[in-house]
């Protein structure tokens, strides 16, 4: 009998050596939007393998399995958002901050239109005050803390693509360099296109508080005791357009909140000596700039060219304000549009040099003369807030408002370059005339009017945070509209839904953009633009 050997030893376990274990590198977690999850579900239903989808979207295969498991919930969510547009609303934990940021964008746009830089410290302080005002308006007594930190400011600028608005408070050297390089660039365009000074135009808009009076006067000090308590805040926006030779000053365009104010209830608005445009906040915005271009500017300059027996070929200079649509660049084959470099408006733009200030000062002179006429009659001063002026055209006086020499003087920077020292004596003269007219008013306080008071009247004042919140809630005023104007402005629910569906299709078409930051900016701006219609 053969002897048996010892049994084989049991298999040795591979025991780890004592000491710290090496950590496994963590894979970066990637979150998928509902739109992408919905597309994954569609691919799964077509038979695409889970492993291929995981590789395509850079996620683990377990993530694809979870999406497949939750397919019913994801489909239900997408069905809801397709019918209501809710997918446009990115989940934002702090609704007060969302509203605040929307108003801050409006504030920055307003400052940019006024060519006013915003220093960082003041902007943060304004943001905190506005956040508190929004909280009060929404009835939230204990809002979430908001410190307007530097990190928030950077994210805010990135979310809203704040690139052409100066938040810093100082004119940078780049602005000055760009301003010096632009005149030679413009001359090249004029030479290549053979544009004469008659054919080169500039348009700029400015706010006008048309009832505003010097703060020292009896009317302002007693505003709460008379009719028309918003005497100082009734604002319109006026669009000014001239050519470089000074031979053509186009009909003014006025942006108002009402289609037909009470004073014009019996008038045909198309027969006024101005173009009448409508906007809820009396500000220029992108769509309105296209309407102005098509319905006001092009017909007027075409008529001018016909009168001068000149070819209909126009060069239009505009600043790069957000309200000027980039679609203007190729809007008309006979009109070439050129935008000024960012942050150079106050240095280059002809209308911004002195022309607008001259017109406002001349308007103030006429206003004070009218006040003087009324205060010298039996009418009480309190009735001034109800006074309306005759709408009859005063073309002869308007033609003398801006002389050819004054207009050419304002164009000198953009055509000939920037001098070391800027002088604007004509503005001082116009201000003196307005001051003298104000001092002639026989009501209390007018005799003390100074040139600084006149500048206070014609400049846009800073808007307070409470006014920003209140202004955002204002609706378009239809003072004499009635049922007919309501039918004019009717907007059906189906039209709104159709617009939202078009936006959703655009988002879906661009959702595969490899530049995630660009897509994020796009969707954020869509949210802000469409939010009123979605609500």
Coordinates of C-alpha atoms in Angstrom, one line a residue:
X1 CA 0.0 0.0 0.0
X2 CA 1.5 3.3 -1.1
X3 CA 2.1 5.7 1.5
X4 CA 0.4 9.1 1.2
X5 CA 2.3 12.3 1.6
X6 CA 1.3 15.3 3.8
X7 CA -1.7 17.2 2.6
X8 CA -1.0 20.3 0.4
X9 CA -0.8 23.6 2.3
X10 CA -3.9 25.8 2.2
X11 CA -3.7 28.7 -0.4
X12 CA -2.0 31.7 0.9
X13 CA -4.1 34.9 1.1
X14 CA -2.5 38.0 -0.2
X15 CA -2.4 40.1 2.9
X16 CA -1.8 43.8 2.6
X17 CA 1.2 45.3 4.2
X18 CA 0.6 47.6 7.1
X19 CA 0.7 51.3 6.4
X20 CA -1.6 53.9 4.8
X21 CA -3.4 52.8 1.7
X22 CA -3.2 54.8 -1.5
X23 CA -6.4 56.7 -2.1
X24 CA -8.1 56.2 -5.4
X25 CA -8.5 59.3 -7.6
X26 CA -12.1 60.5 -7.5
X27 CA -13.8 61.0 -10.8
X28 CA -15.3 64.4 -11.3
X29 CA -19.0 64.3 -11.0
X30 CA -21.0 65.6 -14.0
X31 CA -24.6 66.7 -13.7
X32 CA -26.9 66.2 -16.7
X33 CA -29.7 68.6 -17.6
X34 CA -33.2 67.3 -18.1
X35 CA -32.9 68.0 -21.8
X36 CA -29.8 65.7 -22.1
X37 CA -31.5 63.0 -19.9
X38 CA -34.5 63.1 -22.2
X39 CA -32.2 62.7 -25.3
X40 CA -30.6 59.7 -23.6
X41 CA -33.9 58.1 -23.0
X42 CA -34.8 58.6 -26.7
X43 CA -31.5 56.9 -27.7
X44 CA -32.2 54.0 -25.3
X45 CA -35.6 53.5 -26.9
X46 CA -33.9 53.4 -30.3
X47 CA -31.7 50.5 -29.0
X48 CA -28.4 52.4 -28.3
X49 CA -26.2 50.5 -25.9
X50 CA -25.9 51.9 -22.3
X51 CA -22.1 51.6 -22.4
X52 CA -22.0 53.7 -25.6
X53 CA -24.2 56.4 -24.1
X54 CA -22.1 56.4 -21.0
X55 CA -18.9 56.9 -23.0
X56 CA -20.6 59.6 -25.2
X57 CA -21.7 61.7 -22.2
X58 CA -18.7 61.1 -20.0
X59 CA -20.6 59.4 -17.2
X60 CA -20.6 56.0 -15.5
X61 CA -22.9 53.3 -16.9
X62 CA -24.7 53.3 -13.6
X63 CA -25.9 56.8 -14.3
X64 CA -27.4 55.7 -17.6
X65 CA -29.2 52.9 -15.8
X66 CA -30.6 55.4 -13.3
X67 CA -31.8 57.6 -16.1
X68 CA -33.5 54.5 -17.7
X69 CA -35.1 53.7 -14.3
X70 CA -36.5 57.2 -13.9
X71 CA -37.6 57.5 -17.5
X72 CA -41.3 58.0 -16.6
X73 CA -40.5 60.9 -14.3
X74 CA -38.2 62.6 -16.7
X75 CA -40.8 62.4 -19.5
X76 CA -43.4 63.8 -17.2
X77 CA -41.2 66.7 -16.4
X78 CA -40.4 67.4 -20.0
X79 CA -44.1 67.3 -20.9
X80 CA -44.9 69.9 -18.2
X81 CA -42.1 72.2 -19.3
X82 CA -43.0 72.0 -23.0
X83 CA -46.5 73.2 -22.2
X84 CA -45.6 75.9 -19.7
X85 CA -42.1 76.9 -20.6
X86 CA -40.9 76.1 -17.1
X87 CA -37.7 74.5 -18.4
X88 CA -36.6 78.1 -19.2
X89 CA -36.5 78.8 -15.5
X90 CA -33.2 77.6 -14.1
X91 CA -33.6 76.5 -10.5
X92 CA -32.6 79.5 -8.5
X93 CA -32.7 79.1 -4.7
X94 CA -33.0 82.8 -3.9
X95 CA -35.8 84.4 -5.8
X96 CA -35.1 87.8 -4.2
X97 CA -31.5 87.7 -5.6
X98 CA -32.8 86.6 -9.0
X99 CA -35.1 89.7 -9.1
X100 CA -32.3 91.9 -7.8
X101 CA -29.9 90.8 -10.5
X102 CA -32.4 91.5 -13.2
X103 CA -32.8 95.0 -11.9
X104 CA -29.1 95.5 -11.6
X105 CA -28.7 94.7 -15.3
X106 CA -31.3 97.4 -16.0
X107 CA -29.4 99.8 -13.8
X108 CA -26.1 99.1 -15.6
X109 CA -27.7 99.6 -19.0
X110 CA -29.2 102.9 -17.7
X111 CA -25.7 104.1 -16.5
X112 CA -24.1 103.0 -19.8
X113 CA -26.7 105.0 -21.8
X114 CA -25.8 108.0 -19.6
X115 CA -22.0 107.3 -20.2
X116 CA -21.6 107.0 -16.5
X117 CA -19.0 104.6 -15.1
X118 CA -19.9 102.6 -12.0
X119 CA -17.1 102.0 -9.4
X120 CA -17.0 98.6 -7.8
X121 CA -17.6 99.7 -4.2
X122 CA -20.6 101.9 -5.1
X123 CA -22.1 99.1 -7.3
X124 CA -21.8 96.6 -4.4
X125 CA -23.5 99.0 -2.0
X126 CA -26.2 99.7 -4.6
X127 CA -26.7 95.9 -5.0
X128 CA -27.2 95.4 -1.2
X129 CA -29.7 98.3 -1.0
X130 CA -31.6 97.0 -4.0
X131 CA -31.7 93.5 -2.5
X132 CA -33.3 95.0 0.6
X133 CA -35.8 97.0 -1.4
X134 CA -36.8 93.9 -3.4
X135 CA -37.2 92.0 -0.2
X136 CA -39.5 94.7 1.2
X137 CA -41.5 94.7 -2.1
X138 CA -41.9 90.9 -2.0
X139 CA -43.0 91.1 1.7
X140 CA -40.0 89.0 2.9
X141 CA -39.0 90.2 6.4
X142 CA -36.0 87.9 6.8
X143 CA -34.4 87.4 3.4
X144 CA -31.3 85.2 2.9
X145 CA -28.1 87.0 3.7
X146 CA -26.5 88.8 0.7
X147 CA -23.2 90.6 1.0
X148 CA -22.5 91.4 -2.6
X149 CA -19.0 89.9 -2.4
X150 CA -16.4 90.1 -5.1
X151 CA -17.0 86.5 -6.0
X152 CA -20.7 87.2 -6.5
X153 CA -19.8 90.2 -8.7
X154 CA -17.6 88.1 -10.9
X155 CA -20.3 85.5 -11.3
X156 CA -23.0 88.2 -11.9
X157 CA -20.9 89.7 -14.7
X158 CA -20.3 86.2 -16.2
X159 CA -24.0 85.2 -16.0
X160 CA -25.1 88.4 -17.7
X161 CA -22.2 88.8 -20.1
X162 CA -21.3 92.2 -18.7
X163 CA -18.4 93.1 -20.9
X164 CA -19.1 96.4 -22.6
X165 CA -20.2 98.3 -19.4
X166 CA -17.4 99.8 -17.3
X167 CA -17.6 98.7 -13.6
X168 CA -14.5 100.2 -12.2
X169 CA -14.9 103.9 -12.0
X170 CA -12.0 105.1 -14.1
X171 CA -11.5 105.6 -17.8
X172 CA -9.0 102.9 -18.9
X173 CA -6.1 103.6 -21.2
X174 CA -7.6 101.1 -23.6
X175 CA -10.7 103.4 -24.0
X176 CA -8.5 106.3 -24.8
X177 CA -6.4 104.3 -27.3
X178 CA -9.6 103.0 -29.0
X179 CA -10.9 106.5 -29.2
X180 CA -7.7 107.7 -30.9
X181 CA -7.7 104.9 -33.4
X182 CA -11.3 105.2 -34.5
X183 CA -11.2 108.5 -36.4
X184 CA -8.6 107.2 -39.0
X185 CA -10.6 104.0 -39.3
X186 CA -13.8 106.0 -40.0
X187 CA -12.0 108.2 -42.6
X188 CA -10.9 105.0 -44.4
X189 CA -14.5 103.8 -44.5
X190 CA -15.7 107.2 -45.8
X191 CA -13.0 107.3 -48.5
X192 CA -13.6 103.7 -49.6
X193 CA -17.4 104.2 -49.7
X194 CA -17.1 107.7 -51.1
X195 CA -19.4 109.1 -48.4
X196 CA -19.6 112.9 -48.1
X197 CA -20.2 114.7 -44.8
X198 CA -23.8 115.1 -46.0
X199 CA -24.2 111.3 -46.0
X200 CA -22.7 110.5 -42.6
X201 CA -25.2 110.5 -39.7
X202 CA -25.2 109.9 -36.0
X203 CA -28.1 109.1 -33.7
X204 CA -28.1 109.1 -29.9
X205 CA -30.9 109.0 -27.4
X206 CA -31.2 110.9 -24.1
X207 CA -33.7 111.0 -21.3
X208 CA -35.7 114.2 -20.7
X209 CA -37.5 115.0 -17.5
X210 CA -39.7 117.5 -19.3
X211 CA -41.5 118.8 -16.2
X212 CA -38.4 119.0 -14.0
X213 CA -37.7 122.4 -12.3
X214 CA -34.8 123.6 -10.2
X215 CA -34.9 122.1 -6.7
X216 CA -34.9 125.6 -5.0
X217 CA -38.2 126.7 -6.5
X218 CA -41.6 126.9 -4.8
X219 CA -43.1 124.3 -7.1
X220 CA -40.6 121.6 -6.2
X221 CA -40.6 122.4 -2.4
X222 CA -44.4 122.2 -2.4
X223 CA -44.8 119.3 -4.9
X224 CA -46.7 117.2 -2.3
X225 CA -49.3 119.9 -1.9
X226 CA -50.3 120.4 -5.5
X227 CA -51.8 118.3 -8.2
X228 CA -49.3 116.1 -10.1
X229 CA -47.0 114.8 -7.4
X230 CA -44.8 113.1 -10.0
X231 CA -44.0 116.4 -11.6
X232 CA -40.2 115.9 -11.4
X233 CA -40.3 112.3 -12.7
X234 CA -42.3 112.4 -15.9
X235 CA -39.7 111.2 -18.3
X236 CA -39.5 110.7 -22.1
X237 CA -36.6 109.6 -24.2
X238 CA -35.7 111.7 -27.3
X239 CA -33.7 110.4 -30.3
X240 CA -31.5 113.1 -31.9
X241 CA -30.0 112.6 -35.4
X242 CA -27.9 114.9 -37.5
X243 CA -25.4 114.6 -40.4
X244 CA -21.7 115.6 -40.2
X245 CA -22.1 118.7 -42.4
X246 CA -24.9 120.1 -40.2
X247 CA -27.2 120.4 -43.3
X248 CA -29.7 117.8 -42.1
X249 CA -31.3 117.6 -38.6
X250 CA -33.8 114.8 -38.8
X251 CA -37.2 114.9 -37.2
X252 CA -36.9 114.0 -33.5
X253 CA -38.2 110.7 -32.3
X254 CA -39.9 110.6 -28.9
X255 CA -40.3 107.4 -26.8
X256 CA -43.3 107.6 -24.5
X257 CA -45.3 105.1 -22.4
X258 CA -48.6 106.0 -23.9
X259 CA -49.8 105.5 -27.4
X260 CA -51.9 108.7 -27.2
X261 CA -51.5 110.8 -24.0
X262 CA -54.5 112.7 -22.8
X263 CA -53.3 116.0 -24.2
X264 CA -53.3 114.5 -27.7
X265 CA -56.6 112.6 -27.4
X266 CA -58.2 114.4 -30.5
X267 CA -55.0 114.4 -32.6
X268 CA -53.6 112.1 -35.3
X269 CA -50.3 111.0 -33.8
X270 CA -48.8 110.6 -37.2
X271 CA -49.2 114.3 -37.9
X272 CA -47.0 115.4 -35.0
X273 CA -43.7 117.1 -35.7
X274 CA -41.9 114.2 -34.0
X275 CA -41.9 110.4 -34.5
X276 CA -43.9 108.9 -31.7
X277 CA -42.6 105.6 -30.3
X278 CA -43.9 103.4 -27.5
X279 CA -41.9 101.6 -24.8
X280 CA -43.0 100.5 -21.3
X281 CA -39.9 102.1 -19.6
X282 CA -39.4 104.8 -22.2
X283 CA -36.0 103.4 -22.9
X284 CA -34.5 102.4 -26.2
X285 CA -34.4 98.6 -26.6
X286 CA -33.2 96.3 -29.4
X287 CA -36.5 95.7 -31.2
X288 CA -37.5 99.3 -30.9
X289 CA -34.2 100.4 -32.5
X290 CA -35.1 98.3 -35.6
X291 CA -38.5 99.9 -35.7
X292 CA -36.9 103.4 -35.5
X293 CA -34.5 102.4 -38.3
X294 CA -37.1 101.1 -40.6
X295 CA -40.0 103.5 -40.0
X296 CA -38.2 106.8 -39.1
X297 CA -34.6 106.9 -40.1
X298 CA -34.6 105.3 -43.6
X299 CA -37.6 107.2 -44.9
X300 CA -36.2 110.5 -43.6
X301 CA -32.7 110.2 -45.0
X302 CA -34.0 108.9 -48.3
X303 CA -36.2 112.0 -48.6
X304 CA -33.2 114.2 -47.7
X305 CA -31.1 112.6 -50.4
X306 CA -33.8 113.1 -53.0
X307 CA -34.1 116.8 -52.0
X308 CA -30.3 117.2 -52.4
X309 CA -30.2 115.2 -55.7
X310 CA -27.7 113.0 -54.0
X311 CA -27.4 109.2 -54.2
X312 CA -29.2 107.3 -51.4
X313 CA -26.1 106.0 -49.7
X314 CA -25.8 106.6 -45.9
X315 CA -23.2 105.9 -43.2
X316 CA -24.8 105.7 -39.7
X317 CA -22.7 105.9 -36.5
X318 CA -24.1 104.5 -33.3
X319 CA -22.7 103.8 -29.9
X320 CA -22.6 100.2 -28.7
X321 CA -25.4 100.5 -26.1
X322 CA -27.4 97.3 -25.5
X323 CA -30.5 99.0 -26.9
X324 CA -29.0 99.2 -30.4
X325 CA -29.6 95.9 -32.2
X326 CA -26.6 94.2 -34.0
X327 CA -29.2 93.3 -36.7
X328 CA -28.9 96.9 -37.8
X329 CA -25.5 96.1 -39.4
X330 CA -27.1 94.4 -42.5
X331 CA -30.6 95.9 -42.2
X332 CA -30.6 98.0 -45.4
X333 CA -28.4 97.7 -48.5
X334 CA -28.1 101.5 -48.8
X335 CA -27.2 102.2 -45.1
X336 CA -23.9 101.1 -43.6
X337 CA -24.0 101.0 -39.8
X338 CA -20.8 101.4 -37.8
X339 CA -20.7 100.9 -34.0
X340 CA -18.2 102.9 -31.9
X341 CA -15.7 101.0 -29.7
X342 CA -16.9 100.3 -26.2
X343 CA -16.5 103.1 -23.6
X344 CA -15.7 105.8 -26.2
X345 CA -19.1 107.4 -26.5
X346 CA -18.4 110.3 -24.2
X347 CA -15.2 111.0 -26.1
X348 CA -16.3 110.5 -29.7
X349 CA -20.0 110.5 -30.2
X350 CA -21.0 113.8 -31.9
X351 CA -24.5 114.0 -30.4
X352 CA -23.0 113.4 -26.9
X353 CA -20.5 116.2 -27.2
X354 CA -22.8 119.2 -26.9
X355 CA -25.7 118.9 -29.3
X356 CA -28.1 117.1 -26.9
X357 CA -27.1 119.4 -24.1
X358 CA -27.9 122.4 -26.3
X359 CA -31.3 121.1 -27.2
X360 CA -32.2 120.4 -23.6
X361 CA -31.0 123.8 -22.5
X362 CA -33.1 125.4 -25.3
X363 CA -36.1 123.3 -24.2
X364 CA -35.7 124.5 -20.7
X365 CA -35.5 128.1 -21.9
X366 CA -38.9 127.7 -23.6
X367 CA -40.3 125.9 -20.6
X368 CA -39.3 128.8 -18.2
X369 CA -40.7 131.3 -20.7
X370 CA -44.0 129.5 -20.7
X371 CA -43.9 129.4 -16.9
X372 CA -43.3 133.1 -16.8
X373 CA -46.3 133.8 -19.1
X374 CA -48.6 131.8 -16.8
X375 CA -47.3 133.1 -13.5
X376 CA -48.0 136.6 -14.8
X377 CA -51.7 135.8 -15.3
X378 CA -54.5 135.0 -12.9
X379 CA -53.8 131.3 -13.1
X380 CA -52.6 129.7 -9.9
X381 CA -49.2 128.2 -9.8
X382 CA -50.7 124.8 -8.9
X383 CA -52.3 124.6 -12.3
X384 CA -49.0 124.4 -14.0
X385 CA -48.8 120.7 -13.7
X386 CA -51.9 120.5 -16.0
X387 CA -50.6 122.9 -18.6
X388 CA -50.1 121.5 -22.1
X389 CA -48.4 123.3 -24.9
X390 CA -49.6 123.8 -28.4
X391 CA -48.5 121.0 -30.6
X392 CA -48.2 123.3 -33.6
X393 CA -44.9 122.9 -35.4
X394 CA -42.3 125.6 -34.9
X395 CA -40.0 124.6 -37.7
X396 CA -38.4 128.0 -38.1
X397 CA -37.3 128.2 -34.5
X398 CA -36.1 124.6 -34.5
X399 CA -33.9 125.2 -37.5
X400 CA -32.1 127.9 -35.6
X401 CA -31.7 125.7 -32.5
X402 CA -28.5 124.1 -33.8
X403 CA -26.4 126.1 -36.2
X404 CA -24.3 124.4 -38.9
X405 CA -21.2 125.6 -37.1
X406 CA -22.3 124.1 -33.8
X407 CA -23.0 120.7 -35.4
X408 CA -19.7 120.6 -37.3
X409 CA -17.9 121.5 -34.1
X410 CA -19.5 118.5 -32.3
X411 CA -18.3 116.2 -35.1
X412 CA -14.7 117.3 -35.0
X413 CA -13.5 114.6 -32.6
X414 CA -14.8 111.6 -34.5
X415 CA -13.8 113.0 -37.9
X416 CA -10.5 114.7 -37.1
X417 CA -9.2 113.2 -33.8
X418 CA -9.2 114.0 -30.1
X419 CA -7.5 117.2 -28.9
X420 CA -5.9 117.5 -25.5
X421 CA -8.5 119.8 -24.0
X422 CA -12.2 119.8 -24.8
X423 CA -14.1 123.0 -24.8
X424 CA -17.8 123.5 -25.2
X425 CA -18.5 127.2 -25.1
X426 CA -21.8 126.9 -26.9
X427 CA -23.2 124.7 -24.1
X428 CA -22.4 127.4 -21.7
X429 CA -24.2 130.0 -23.8
X430 CA -27.3 127.8 -24.0
X431 CA -27.1 127.3 -20.3
X432 CA -26.9 131.0 -19.7
X433 CA -30.0 131.6 -21.8
X434 CA -31.9 128.9 -19.8
X435 CA -30.8 130.4 -16.5
X436 CA -31.9 133.9 -17.6
X437 CA -35.3 132.6 -18.6
X438 CA -35.7 130.8 -15.3
X439 CA -34.7 133.9 -13.3
X440 CA -37.4 135.8 -15.1
X441 CA -40.2 133.6 -13.7
X442 CA -42.0 135.6 -10.9
X443 CA -42.6 132.6 -8.6
X444 CA -40.7 132.1 -5.5
X445 CA -37.2 130.6 -5.8
X446 CA -36.7 131.0 -9.6
X447 CA -34.7 134.2 -9.2
X448 CA -32.0 132.3 -7.4
X449 CA -31.4 129.9 -10.3
X450 CA -27.8 129.2 -11.2
X451 CA -26.1 127.4 -14.1
X452 CA -25.6 124.4 -11.8
X453 CA -29.4 124.3 -11.3
X454 CA -29.8 124.3 -15.1
X455 CA -27.4 121.3 -15.4
X456 CA -29.4 119.6 -12.6
X457 CA -32.6 120.0 -14.7
X458 CA -31.2 118.7 -18.0
X459 CA -29.2 115.8 -16.7
X460 CA -30.6 112.4 -15.9
X461 CA -30.7 112.0 -12.1
X462 CA -29.5 108.8 -10.4
X463 CA -32.4 106.4 -9.7
X464 CA -32.9 105.1 -6.2
X465 CA -33.3 101.5 -5.4
X466 CA -37.0 101.9 -4.4
X467 CA -37.6 103.7 -7.7
X468 CA -35.9 100.9 -9.6
X469 CA -38.3 98.3 -8.0
X470 CA -41.4 100.5 -8.5
X471 CA -40.4 101.2 -12.1
X472 CA -40.1 97.5 -12.8
X473 CA -43.7 97.0 -11.7
X474 CA -45.1 99.8 -13.8
X475 CA -47.3 98.9 -16.7
X476 CA -47.6 100.7 -20.0
X477 CA -49.8 103.7 -19.5
X478 CA -52.7 103.9 -21.9
X479 CA -54.2 107.2 -20.8
X480 CA -56.7 107.5 -23.6
X481 CA -56.6 104.1 -25.1
X482 CA -59.9 102.5 -24.2
X483 CA -61.1 99.3 -25.8
X484 CA -59.7 100.1 -29.2
X485 CA -56.1 100.4 -28.0
X486 CA -56.5 97.2 -25.9
X487 CA -57.4 95.3 -29.0
X488 CA -54.4 96.8 -30.7
X489 CA -52.1 95.4 -28.0
X490 CA -53.9 92.1 -27.6
X491 CA -51.4 89.2 -27.2
X492 CA -52.9 85.7 -27.3
X493 CA -51.8 82.8 -25.1
X494 CA -51.1 80.7 -28.1
X495 CA -48.7 83.3 -29.5
X496 CA -46.8 83.3 -26.2
X497 CA -46.7 79.5 -26.1
X498 CA -45.5 79.4 -29.7
X499 CA -42.7 81.8 -28.9
X500 CA -41.6 79.7 -25.9
X501 CA -41.6 76.6 -28.0
X502 CA -39.4 78.3 -30.5
X503 CA -37.0 79.2 -27.8
X504 CA -37.0 75.6 -26.5
X505 CA -36.1 74.4 -30.0
X506 CA -33.3 76.8 -30.1
X507 CA -32.0 75.6 -26.8
X508 CA -32.2 72.0 -27.9
X509 CA -30.4 72.6 -31.1
X510 CA -27.5 74.3 -29.3
X511 CA -27.4 72.0 -26.3
X512 CA -24.5 70.0 -27.8
X513 CA -22.2 73.1 -27.8
X514 CA -18.8 72.0 -26.6
X515 CA -18.3 75.4 -25.1
X516 CA -20.4 74.9 -21.9
X517 CA -19.7 78.5 -20.7
X518 CA -21.1 80.0 -23.9
X519 CA -24.2 77.8 -23.7
X520 CA -24.7 78.8 -20.1
X521 CA -24.6 82.5 -21.0
X522 CA -27.1 81.9 -23.8
X523 CA -29.6 80.1 -21.6
X524 CA -29.2 82.6 -18.8
X525 CA -30.0 85.5 -21.1
X526 CA -32.9 83.7 -22.5
X527 CA -34.3 83.3 -19.0
X528 CA -34.1 87.0 -18.3
X529 CA -35.6 87.9 -21.7
X530 CA -38.5 85.5 -21.6
X531 CA -39.3 85.5 -17.9
X532 CA -42.2 88.1 -18.1
X533 CA -43.9 86.0 -20.9
X534 CA -43.4 82.7 -19.1
X535 CA -45.0 84.2 -15.9

